[in-house]
Amino acid sequence: GCGETNCDSKHDSNHHNAGLTQAAVGKEMGKAAEEVGSSFVLAMGDNFYFAGVKDVTDPLFQSVWQTRFMQHSLMTPWFVCLGNHDHYGNAKAQIDFSKLGMDPRWVLPSYYYTTVREIPGTSRTLQLVVLDTVILDEGYAREMLVEKVAGGVVSAQVLTEFDATSHVRKSAAVDQLDWIEATLMESSADWLIVLGHYPVFSGGEHGSTSWTTVIIMGAQCVLLVGVLVWIAHIARRALDEKRAAGELR
């Protein structure tokens, strides 16, 4: 999200006014949450433009999120996932913000995680499986970062720091796919929702997600866990093939 100044590096009026626009959206979110009696919020990544946060005391936590969503109806758990812009900064700081209890609403215990909740007024359960899609396809995140550097939106130092932690994300990609398979196999929830930052289909400037689509589409559209696990196997094989071909950087 955009605060008062963190989006000024992109020279267009939409980004310069984004803080005010998002504040207005926050008010409407509060109204909608009150009307439907929502019990949680899903924060789908790119939580802080353009280069994430620096540490757990970064003022963006307050200016972009805490003071912008203060309505009583939004004082519920926010299940957060990370986007590419979050990884351009200190992504772990957002996790530590959660672990340290800096604000009990902010739920981000790890890069990827799952939680099971009872659906109010029913005997059914909902399981959220929160992915880190940047880890699954970091080459795409790097391509966009290179564009941001070329456009003067972020400094070259951001790219240098992103590349310095590339080995961590590449290792975590395989671990995450193993975790997805196990989590889907073990689930007994009535409703199972998988979410992540990169969209399955998009008409926006970045377009639809490439090979990671199979994981998310399967989780959204297929009910049989056995098929879901098979899809995750296919995705992992695609990851291995891309790595062997040198397509993952």
Tab-separated table of N, CA, C and O in Angstrom, residues 2 5 19 24-25 34 52-53 65 70 77 87 91 106 113 117 139 159 167 177 197 210-211 220-221 248:
chain	number	residue	atom	x	y	z
A	2	CYS	N	0.217	2.365	-0.281
A	2	CYS	CA	0.897	3.657	-0.339
A	2	CYS	C	0.548	4.506	0.871
A	2	CYS	O	-0.618	4.636	1.245
A	5	THR	N	4.216	9.313	1.389
A	5	THR	CA	5.329	9.610	0.479
A	5	THR	C	5.965	8.388	-0.172
A	5	THR	O	6.734	8.549	-1.118
A	19	GLY	N	-2.402	7.262	-1.585
A	19	GLY	CA	-2.629	7.237	-0.146
A	19	GLY	C	-4.035	7.674	0.213
A	19	GLY	O	-4.731	7.024	1.002
A	24	ALA	N	-9.756	6.155	1.529
A	24	ALA	CA	-11.191	6.124	1.226
A	24	ALA	C	-11.682	4.690	1.088
A	24	ALA	O	-12.774	4.339	1.558
A	25	VAL	N	-10.860	3.847	0.448
A	25	VAL	CA	-11.213	2.432	0.321
A	25	VAL	C	-11.306	1.787	1.703
A	25	VAL	O	-12.200	0.974	1.972
A	34	GLU	N	-18.754	-4.299	8.495
A	34	GLU	CA	-19.799	-4.191	9.519
A	34	GLU	C	-21.117	-4.754	9.020
A	34	GLU	O	-21.838	-5.447	9.757
A	52	GLY	N	8.896	-2.674	0.217
A	52	GLY	CA	8.582	-3.281	1.505
A	52	GLY	C	8.900	-2.412	2.691
A	52	GLY	O	8.843	-1.173	2.619
A	53	VAL	N	9.230	-3.062	3.802
A	53	VAL	CA	9.615	-2.359	5.027
A	53	VAL	C	11.066	-2.683	5.348
A	53	VAL	O	11.630	-3.652	4.848
A	65	TRP	N	-1.037	0.966	7.214
A	65	TRP	CA	-1.980	-0.067	7.646
A	65	TRP	C	-2.711	0.274	8.951
A	65	TRP	O	-3.942	0.406	8.957
A	70	MET	N	-8.833	1.484	11.063
A	70	MET	CA	-9.066	1.561	12.505
A	70	MET	C	-10.512	1.299	12.895
A	70	MET	O	-10.843	1.300	14.085
A	77	PRO	N	-8.705	-10.577	12.852
A	77	PRO	CA	-7.441	-11.069	12.289
A	77	PRO	C	-7.294	-10.721	10.812
A	77	PRO	O	-8.249	-10.853	10.038
A	87	HIS	N	8.949	-8.529	-0.880
A	87	HIS	CA	10.244	-9.196	-0.969
A	87	HIS	C	11.350	-8.257	-1.450
A	87	HIS	O	12.525	-8.578	-1.296
A	91	ALA	N	11.279	-8.826	3.896
A	91	ALA	CA	10.058	-9.618	4.040
A	91	ALA	C	9.973	-10.263	5.416
A	91	ALA	O	8.891	-10.372	6.007
A	106	TRP	N	-2.295	-8.581	12.820
A	106	TRP	CA	-1.397	-8.955	11.721
A	106	TRP	C	-0.956	-10.406	11.890
A	106	TRP	O	-0.146	-10.734	12.743
A	113	TYR	N	1.789	-20.598	5.268
A	113	TYR	CA	1.200	-21.168	6.486
A	113	TYR	C	-0.245	-21.559	6.220
A	113	TYR	O	-0.807	-21.255	5.156
A	117	ARG	N	-10.430	-22.483	10.667
A	117	ARG	CA	-11.381	-21.714	11.466
A	117	ARG	C	-12.771	-22.319	11.335
A	117	ARG	O	-13.128	-22.861	10.282
A	139	GLY	N	11.818	-15.647	-10.413
A	139	GLY	CA	12.320	-15.071	-11.654
A	139	GLY	C	11.404	-13.980	-12.174
A	139	GLY	O	11.853	-12.946	-12.681
A	159	LEU	N	17.783	-4.066	-6.009
A	159	LEU	CA	18.028	-5.256	-6.828
A	159	LEU	C	19.222	-6.042	-6.298
A	159	LEU	O	19.182	-7.276	-6.237
A	167	HIS	N	19.315	-17.320	-3.171
A	167	HIS	CA	19.526	-18.733	-2.851
A	167	HIS	C	18.565	-19.217	-1.773
A	167	HIS	O	18.158	-20.378	-1.766
A	177	LEU	N	6.576	-26.459	-1.938
A	177	LEU	CA	5.765	-27.387	-2.713
A	177	LEU	C	5.547	-28.692	-1.953
A	177	LEU	O	4.449	-29.266	-1.983
A	197	HIS	N	-0.268	-14.122	-3.746
A	197	HIS	CA	-0.262	-12.778	-4.323
A	197	HIS	C	-0.481	-12.765	-5.830
A	197	HIS	O	-1.278	-11.979	-6.339
A	210	SER	N	2.004	-17.583	-14.793
A	210	SER	CA	2.357	-18.662	-15.698
A	210	SER	C	2.150	-20.030	-15.065
A	210	SER	O	1.046	-20.444	-14.770
A	211	TRP	N	3.216	-20.770	-14.797
A	211	TRP	CA	3.088	-22.174	-14.392
A	211	TRP	C	2.515	-22.352	-12.995
A	211	TRP	O	1.932	-23.370	-12.680
A	220	GLN	N	-8.641	-23.945	-6.092
A	220	GLN	CA	-9.902	-23.219	-6.133
A	220	GLN	C	-11.015	-24.039	-6.780
A	220	GLN	O	-12.181	-23.912	-6.413
A	221	CYS	N	-10.669	-24.861	-7.759
A	221	CYS	CA	-11.697	-25.459	-8.604
A	221	CYS	C	-11.908	-26.952	-8.428
A	221	CYS	O	-12.919	-27.484	-8.860
A	248	LEU	N	15.149	-20.570	-14.097
A	248	LEU	CA	14.951	-19.915	-12.795
A	248	LEU	C	16.245	-19.279	-12.381
A	248	LEU	O	17.271	-19.938	-12.299
